[in-house]
mmCIF file of C-alpha atoms in Angstrom:
data_model
loop_
_atom_site.group_PDB
_atom_site.id
_atom_site.type_symbol
_atom_site.label_atom_id
_atom_site.label_comp_id
_atom_site.label_asym_id
_atom_site.label_seq_id
_atom_site.Cartn_x
_atom_site.Cartn_y
_atom_site.Cartn_z
ATOM 1 C CA UNK P 1 -43.291 -2.820 44.946
ATOM 2 C CA UNK P 2 -42.731 -1.794 41.568
ATOM 3 C CA UNK P 3 -40.986 0.883 41.857
ATOM 4 C CA UNK P 4 -38.275 -0.524 44.272
ATOM 5 C CA UNK P 5 -38.106 -3.464 41.812
ATOM 6 C CA UNK P 6 -37.434 -0.851 38.701
ATOM 7 C CA UNK P 7 -34.880 0.977 41.087
ATOM 8 C CA UNK P 8 -32.960 -2.076 41.992
ATOM 9 C CA UNK P 9 -33.050 -3.272 38.649
ATOM 10 C CA UNK P 10 -31.851 0.035 37.414
ATOM 11 C CA UNK P 11 -28.888 -0.148 39.938
ATOM 12 C CA UNK P 12 -27.610 -3.562 38.778
ATOM 13 C CA UNK P 13 -27.730 -3.089 35.233
ATOM 14 C CA UNK P 14 -25.674 0.310 35.811
ATOM 15 C CA UNK P 15 -23.038 -1.731 37.828
ATOM 16 C CA UNK P 16 -22.800 -4.372 35.404
ATOM 17 C CA UNK P 17 -22.300 -1.726 32.443
ATOM 18 C CA UNK P 18 -19.797 -0.314 34.626
ATOM 19 C CA UNK P 19 -17.583 -3.395 35.602
ATOM 20 C CA UNK P 20 -17.880 -4.464 31.718
ATOM 21 C CA UNK P 21 -16.671 -0.973 30.376
ATOM 22 C CA UNK P 22 -13.668 -0.931 32.960
ATOM 23 C CA UNK P 23 -12.421 -4.067 32.192
ATOM 24 C CA UNK P 24 -12.232 -2.984 28.346
ATOM 25 C CA UNK P 25 -12.399 -6.605 26.837
ATOM 26 C CA UNK P 26 -11.838 -5.580 23.209
ATOM 27 C CA UNK P 27 -8.736 -3.496 24.038
ATOM 28 C CA UNK P 28 -4.856 -4.046 24.330
ATOM 29 C CA UNK P 29 -4.295 -2.539 27.667
ATOM 30 C CA UNK P 30 -1.029 0.065 28.115
ATOM 31 C CA UNK P 31 1.788 -2.588 29.251
ATOM 32 C CA UNK P 32 0.707 -5.450 27.497
ATOM 33 C CA UNK P 33 2.017 -7.395 24.916
ATOM 34 C CA UNK P 34 1.086 -5.958 21.513
ATOM 35 C CA UNK P 35 -0.037 -2.513 22.439
ATOM 36 C CA UNK P 36 0.661 0.615 20.472
ATOM 37 C CA UNK P 37 0.671 4.114 21.580
ATOM 38 C CA UNK P 38 -1.916 6.202 19.704
ATOM 39 C CA UNK P 39 -0.651 8.622 17.088
ATOM 40 C CA UNK P 40 0.253 12.169 18.369
ATOM 41 C CA UNK P 41 -1.225 14.435 15.845
ATOM 42 C CA UNK P 42 0.679 17.735 14.913
ATOM 43 C CA UNK P 43 -1.588 20.728 13.980
ATOM 44 C CA UNK P 44 1.607 22.935 12.808
ATOM 45 C CA UNK P 45 2.706 23.165 9.189
ATOM 46 C CA UNK P 46 2.674 20.106 6.810
ATOM 47 C CA UNK P 47 6.586 21.048 6.343
ATOM 48 C CA UNK P 48 8.414 21.680 9.706
ATOM 49 C CA UNK P 49 11.032 24.224 9.760
ATOM 50 C CA UNK P 50 14.676 23.396 9.420
ATOM 51 C CA UNK P 51 17.700 24.960 10.616
ATOM 52 C CA UNK P 52 19.390 26.540 7.792
ATOM 53 C CA UNK P 53 23.163 26.407 9.047
ATOM 54 C CA UNK P 54 22.891 22.581 9.901
ATOM 55 C CA UNK P 55 21.010 21.726 6.820
ATOM 56 C CA UNK P 56 23.733 23.819 4.423
ATOM 57 C CA UNK P 57 26.330 21.649 6.095
ATOM 58 C CA UNK P 58 24.979 18.375 4.975
ATOM 59 C CA UNK P 59 24.119 19.496 1.570
ATOM 60 C CA UNK P 60 27.563 21.397 1.021
ATOM 61 C CA UNK P 61 29.591 18.324 1.852
ATOM 62 C CA UNK P 62 27.760 15.998 -0.466
ATOM 63 C CA UNK P 63 27.747 18.702 -3.402
ATOM 64 C CA UNK P 64 31.529 19.132 -2.776
ATOM 65 C CA UNK P 65 31.756 15.459 -3.781
ATOM 66 C CA UNK P 66 29.638 14.980 -6.272
ATOM 67 C CA UNK P 67 30.374 17.881 -8.128
ATOM 68 C CA UNK P 68 34.121 18.756 -6.995
ATOM 69 C CA UNK P 69 33.991 22.386 -6.342
ATOM 70 C CA UNK P 70 36.558 24.826 -5.431
ATOM 71 C CA UNK P 71 36.840 26.880 -2.418
ATOM 72 C CA UNK P 72 35.015 30.063 -4.416
ATOM 73 C CA UNK P 73 32.172 27.788 -5.522
ATOM 74 C CA UNK P 74 31.858 26.664 -2.323
ATOM 75 C CA UNK P 75 30.998 29.832 -0.753
ATOM 76 C CA UNK P 76 28.568 30.680 -3.680
ATOM 77 C CA UNK P 77 26.887 27.850 -2.995
ATOM 78 C CA UNK P 78 26.649 27.931 0.759
ATOM 79 C CA UNK P 79 25.432 31.575 0.495
ATOM 80 C CA UNK P 80 22.931 30.467 -1.860
ATOM 81 C CA UNK P 81 21.684 27.404 0.435
ATOM 82 C CA UNK P 82 21.585 29.605 3.589
ATOM 83 C CA UNK P 83 19.452 32.343 1.834
ATOM 84 C CA UNK P 84 17.454 29.604 0.366
ATOM 85 C CA UNK P 85 16.249 27.851 3.684
ATOM 86 C CA UNK P 86 16.034 31.665 5.342
ATOM 87 C CA UNK P 87 13.235 32.024 2.794
ATOM 88 C CA UNK P 88 11.461 28.607 3.019
ATOM 89 C CA UNK P 89 11.290 29.279 7.263
ATOM 90 C CA UNK P 90 9.825 32.994 6.190
ATOM 91 C CA UNK P 91 7.322 31.416 4.160
ATOM 92 C CA UNK P 92 6.121 28.603 6.348
ATOM 93 C CA UNK P 93 6.174 30.957 9.446
ATOM 94 C CA UNK P 94 4.004 33.392 7.980
ATOM 95 C CA UNK P 95 0.593 32.174 9.079
ATOM 96 C CA UNK P 96 -1.388 34.498 7.171
ATOM 97 C CA UNK P 97 -0.459 32.181 4.160
ATOM 98 C CA UNK P 98 -3.051 29.752 2.996
ATOM 99 C CA UNK P 99 -1.619 26.103 1.850
ATOM 100 C CA UNK P 100 -2.029 27.112 -1.591
ATOM 101 C CA UNK P 101 -0.250 30.363 -1.320
ATOM 102 C CA UNK P 102 2.899 28.617 0.406
ATOM 103 C CA UNK P 103 2.857 25.965 -2.218
ATOM 104 C CA UNK P 104 2.925 28.567 -4.789
ATOM 105 C CA UNK P 105 5.767 30.837 -2.908
ATOM 106 C CA UNK P 106 7.894 27.635 -2.512
ATOM 107 C CA UNK P 107 7.497 26.786 -6.132
ATOM 108 C CA UNK P 108 8.715 30.345 -7.271
ATOM 109 C CA UNK P 109 11.530 30.242 -4.426
ATOM 110 C CA UNK P 110 12.817 26.814 -5.935
ATOM 111 C CA UNK P 111 12.633 28.567 -9.398
ATOM 112 C CA UNK P 112 14.517 31.116 -8.177
ATOM 113 C CA UNK P 113 17.170 28.804 -6.235
ATOM 114 C CA UNK P 114 17.610 26.747 -9.682
ATOM 115 C CA UNK P 115 18.168 29.771 -11.621
ATOM 116 C CA UNK P 116 20.824 30.979 -8.892
ATOM 117 C CA UNK P 117 22.403 27.495 -9.158
ATOM 118 C CA UNK P 118 23.039 27.874 -12.889
ATOM 119 C CA UNK P 119 25.637 30.415 -12.246
ATOM 120 C CA UNK P 120 27.629 28.125 -10.532
ATOM 121 C CA UNK P 121 26.423 24.247 -12.108
ATOM 122 C CA UNK P 122 25.978 23.270 -15.514
ATOM 123 C CA UNK P 123 22.651 21.728 -16.506
ATOM 124 C CA UNK P 124 23.297 18.405 -16.275
ATOM 125 C CA UNK P 125 24.665 19.032 -12.518
ATOM 126 C CA UNK P 126 21.448 20.917 -11.710
ATOM 127 C CA UNK P 127 19.388 17.636 -12.985
ATOM 128 C CA UNK P 128 21.649 15.604 -10.730
ATOM 129 C CA UNK P 129 21.037 17.944 -7.673
ATOM 130 C CA UNK P 130 17.660 17.695 -8.125
ATOM 131 C CA UNK P 131 17.686 13.765 -7.737
ATOM 132 C CA UNK P 132 20.229 13.616 -5.086
ATOM 133 C CA UNK P 133 19.183 12.146 -1.261
ATOM 134 C CA UNK P 134 20.333 14.515 1.137
ATOM 135 C CA UNK P 135 19.211 12.687 4.222
ATOM 136 C CA UNK P 136 22.015 11.374 6.419
ATOM 137 C CA UNK P 137 22.632 7.598 5.928
ATOM 138 C CA UNK P 138 23.023 5.089 8.821
ATOM 139 C CA UNK P 139 26.695 4.791 8.291
ATOM 140 C CA UNK P 140 27.605 8.761 8.488
ATOM 141 C CA UNK P 141 25.526 8.752 11.562
ATOM 142 C CA UNK P 142 27.598 6.106 13.090
ATOM 143 C CA UNK P 143 31.040 7.783 11.877
ATOM 144 C CA UNK P 144 30.159 11.288 13.375
ATOM 145 C CA UNK P 145 28.893 9.680 16.710
ATOM 146 C CA UNK P 146 32.509 8.021 16.858
ATOM 147 C CA UNK P 147 34.107 10.573 15.795
ATOM 148 C CA UNK P 148 32.740 12.576 18.403
ATOM 149 C CA UNK P 149 33.431 10.127 21.133
ATOM 150 C CA UNK P 150 37.382 9.886 19.719
ATOM 151 C CA UNK P 151 37.481 13.802 20.244
ATOM 152 C CA UNK P 152 36.013 13.349 23.986
ATOM 153 C CA UNK P 153 38.860 10.954 24.462
ATOM 154 C CA UNK P 154 41.687 12.869 23.353
ATOM 155 C CA UNK P 155 40.425 16.072 25.190
#
């Protein structure tokens, strides 16, 4: 009698806890209002790789406006930027580097980069370059999108 009672009560307790956990009373479920998906964890390097030519085009356009560069200076700056981004990608791709090594190498690379920039730009212009924001603004993205649409319509 005691054996069957314990078995029966054990089954009832297991079924009760199973239904409680299945309902997830304390959690907002997918599809309900207020649900936010869990964050995606990236195990890659802390700095993502960049396309050298795309980044160079963005930076070059802003530098030409800011510093009034001529064609010769523009080409030199373009070569310096491409070389810098390719070197950064090479440092970040090397899996043998620890975080401290990568940090040291990128700092050395930045020092070299600014030394090469000094051949084209003055000291004040280099300081201005350091604080410039090269991210595309929403207006620039909208303008590019409009230009693409116009080009599609004309073709």
